[in-house]
């Protein structure tokens, strides 16, 4: 099915997008992300930790044991990042944004699956529990 700009589904999708943009929670998320993107020190700290985490992961995947010193250094840097309010705000915002996406995706998937609007019970059936990342 090809959708053009004048289909009811696309009009409602744009309405949903506009509603999301107008939500105070979403505006707060965007502000925290923008603050982080504008803070070179926080971004650098984050990038460095990601790179170190990837390097440690590669070592593990290659069956190279990690030293206690490597682990301790990574944990110190992680703790330092989490104590940076701008970086912490960014990480929290990313988590909240993920929650927005998951909720919308669950409703959409369940609607398409059932051929009707899902009830709370329908949505509960598709969840493996709090913190589940299986994207049901």
Short mmCIF file of C-alpha atoms in Angstrom, two decimals:
data_model
loop_
_atom_site.label_atom_id
_atom_site.label_comp_id
_atom_site.label_asym_id
_atom_site.label_seq_id
_atom_site.Cartn_x
_atom_site.Cartn_y
_atom_site.Cartn_z
CA UNK A 1 0.00 0.00 0.00
CA UNK A 2 1.43 3.35 -1.03
CA UNK A 3 0.55 6.23 1.25
CA UNK A 4 0.41 9.77 0.02
CA UNK A 5 0.33 12.96 2.05
CA UNK A 6 -3.45 13.13 2.00
CA UNK A 7 -4.30 9.71 3.47
CA UNK A 8 -6.17 9.60 6.77
CA UNK A 9 -3.46 7.39 8.30
CA UNK A 10 -0.71 9.88 7.51
CA UNK A 11 -2.81 12.81 8.72
CA UNK A 12 -3.43 11.05 12.03
CA UNK A 13 0.23 10.04 12.22
CA UNK A 14 1.24 13.68 11.83
CA UNK A 15 -1.32 14.61 14.52
CA UNK A 16 0.22 12.01 16.83
CA UNK A 17 3.69 13.37 16.13
CA UNK A 18 2.53 16.92 16.86
CA UNK A 19 0.88 15.77 20.10
CA UNK A 20 4.11 14.07 21.15
CA UNK A 21 6.12 17.21 20.39
CA UNK A 22 3.74 19.27 22.55
CA UNK A 23 4.05 17.03 25.60
CA UNK A 24 5.96 18.72 28.46
CA UNK A 25 7.78 15.44 29.18
CA UNK A 26 8.97 15.23 25.59
CA UNK A 27 10.08 18.86 25.62
CA UNK A 28 12.08 18.16 28.77
CA UNK A 29 13.71 15.16 27.12
CA UNK A 30 14.70 17.21 24.09
CA UNK A 31 16.10 19.98 26.29
CA UNK A 32 18.30 17.57 28.23
CA UNK A 33 19.57 16.03 24.99
CA UNK A 34 20.31 19.47 23.52
CA UNK A 35 22.10 20.53 26.72
CA UNK A 36 24.27 17.42 26.51
CA UNK A 37 25.02 17.96 22.81
CA UNK A 38 26.14 21.50 23.60
CA UNK A 39 28.48 20.41 26.41
CA UNK A 40 31.79 19.29 24.90
CA UNK A 41 33.16 18.05 28.22
CA UNK A 42 30.14 15.80 28.91
CA UNK A 43 30.10 14.51 25.32
CA UNK A 44 33.82 13.74 25.48
CA UNK A 45 33.42 11.96 28.78
CA UNK A 46 30.54 9.92 27.35
CA UNK A 47 32.38 9.09 24.11
CA UNK A 48 35.47 8.00 26.01
CA UNK A 49 33.46 5.69 28.25
CA UNK A 50 31.65 4.18 25.25
CA UNK A 51 34.97 3.54 23.50
CA UNK A 52 36.45 1.92 26.61
CA UNK A 53 33.35 -0.22 27.04
CA UNK A 54 33.56 -1.36 23.43
CA UNK A 55 37.25 -2.18 23.79
CA UNK A 56 36.56 -4.26 26.91
CA UNK A 57 33.70 -6.01 25.14
CA UNK A 58 35.95 -6.84 22.15
CA UNK A 59 38.51 -8.34 24.54
CA UNK A 60 35.83 -10.49 26.14
CA UNK A 61 34.52 -11.60 22.75
CA UNK A 62 38.05 -12.64 21.82
CA UNK A 63 38.33 -14.62 25.08
CA UNK A 64 40.95 -12.25 26.46
CA UNK A 65 40.50 -11.92 30.21
CA UNK A 66 39.94 -8.46 31.63
CA UNK A 67 42.21 -7.30 34.39
CA UNK A 68 40.88 -6.01 37.67
CA UNK A 69 42.56 -2.71 36.89
CA UNK A 70 40.72 -2.40 33.56
CA UNK A 71 37.39 -3.14 35.19
CA UNK A 72 38.04 -0.74 38.08
CA UNK A 73 39.09 2.03 35.68
CA UNK A 74 35.96 1.54 33.60
CA UNK A 75 33.79 1.60 36.72
CA UNK A 76 35.47 4.79 37.97
CA UNK A 77 34.89 6.49 34.63
CA UNK A 78 31.30 5.24 34.54
CA UNK A 79 30.67 6.58 38.05
CA UNK A 80 32.23 9.89 37.08
CA UNK A 81 29.96 10.12 34.04
CA UNK A 82 26.89 9.29 36.12
CA UNK A 83 27.86 12.02 38.59
CA UNK A 84 27.99 14.61 35.80
CA UNK A 85 24.50 16.20 35.88
CA UNK A 86 24.50 17.00 32.15
CA UNK A 87 25.53 13.47 31.18
CA UNK A 88 23.13 11.98 33.72
CA UNK A 89 20.32 14.11 32.29
CA UNK A 90 21.18 12.87 28.80
CA UNK A 91 21.20 9.23 29.87
CA UNK A 92 17.89 9.63 31.69
CA UNK A 93 16.42 11.42 28.67
CA UNK A 94 17.55 8.60 26.38
CA UNK A 95 15.85 6.08 28.66
CA UNK A 96 12.64 8.11 28.74
CA UNK A 97 12.69 8.50 24.96
CA UNK A 98 13.09 4.74 24.65
CA UNK A 99 10.03 4.36 26.89
CA UNK A 100 8.02 6.68 24.62
CA UNK A 101 9.01 4.60 21.60
CA UNK A 102 8.25 1.28 23.30
CA UNK A 103 4.80 2.40 24.42
CA UNK A 104 3.85 3.72 21.00
CA UNK A 105 5.25 0.64 19.28
CA UNK A 106 3.39 -1.71 21.64
CA UNK A 107 0.08 0.05 20.97
CA UNK A 108 0.66 0.08 17.23
CA UNK A 109 1.81 -3.55 17.05
CA UNK A 110 -1.10 -4.77 19.17
CA UNK A 111 -3.60 -2.76 17.11
CA UNK A 112 -2.29 -4.27 13.88
CA UNK A 113 -2.18 -7.75 15.42
CA UNK A 114 -5.71 -7.64 16.89
CA UNK A 115 -7.42 -5.52 14.25
CA UNK A 116 -8.86 -3.31 17.01
CA UNK A 117 -7.71 -0.96 19.72
CA UNK A 118 -5.94 -2.92 22.43
CA UNK A 119 -7.25 -2.97 25.96
CA UNK A 120 -5.05 -2.70 29.03
CA UNK A 121 -5.32 -6.48 29.36
CA UNK A 122 -4.16 -6.96 25.77
CA UNK A 123 -1.12 -4.82 26.44
CA UNK A 124 -0.35 -6.57 29.73
CA UNK A 125 -0.37 -9.94 27.94
CA UNK A 126 2.40 -8.82 25.62
CA UNK A 127 4.74 -7.65 28.36
CA UNK A 128 7.33 -9.88 29.98
CA UNK A 129 7.52 -7.50 32.93
CA UNK A 130 9.10 -4.20 33.94
CA UNK A 131 12.40 -3.64 32.24
CA UNK A 132 11.77 -6.21 29.54
CA UNK A 133 13.59 -5.32 26.34
CA UNK A 134 12.05 -7.94 24.08
CA UNK A 135 9.92 -5.26 22.34
CA UNK A 136 6.63 -7.08 22.59
#
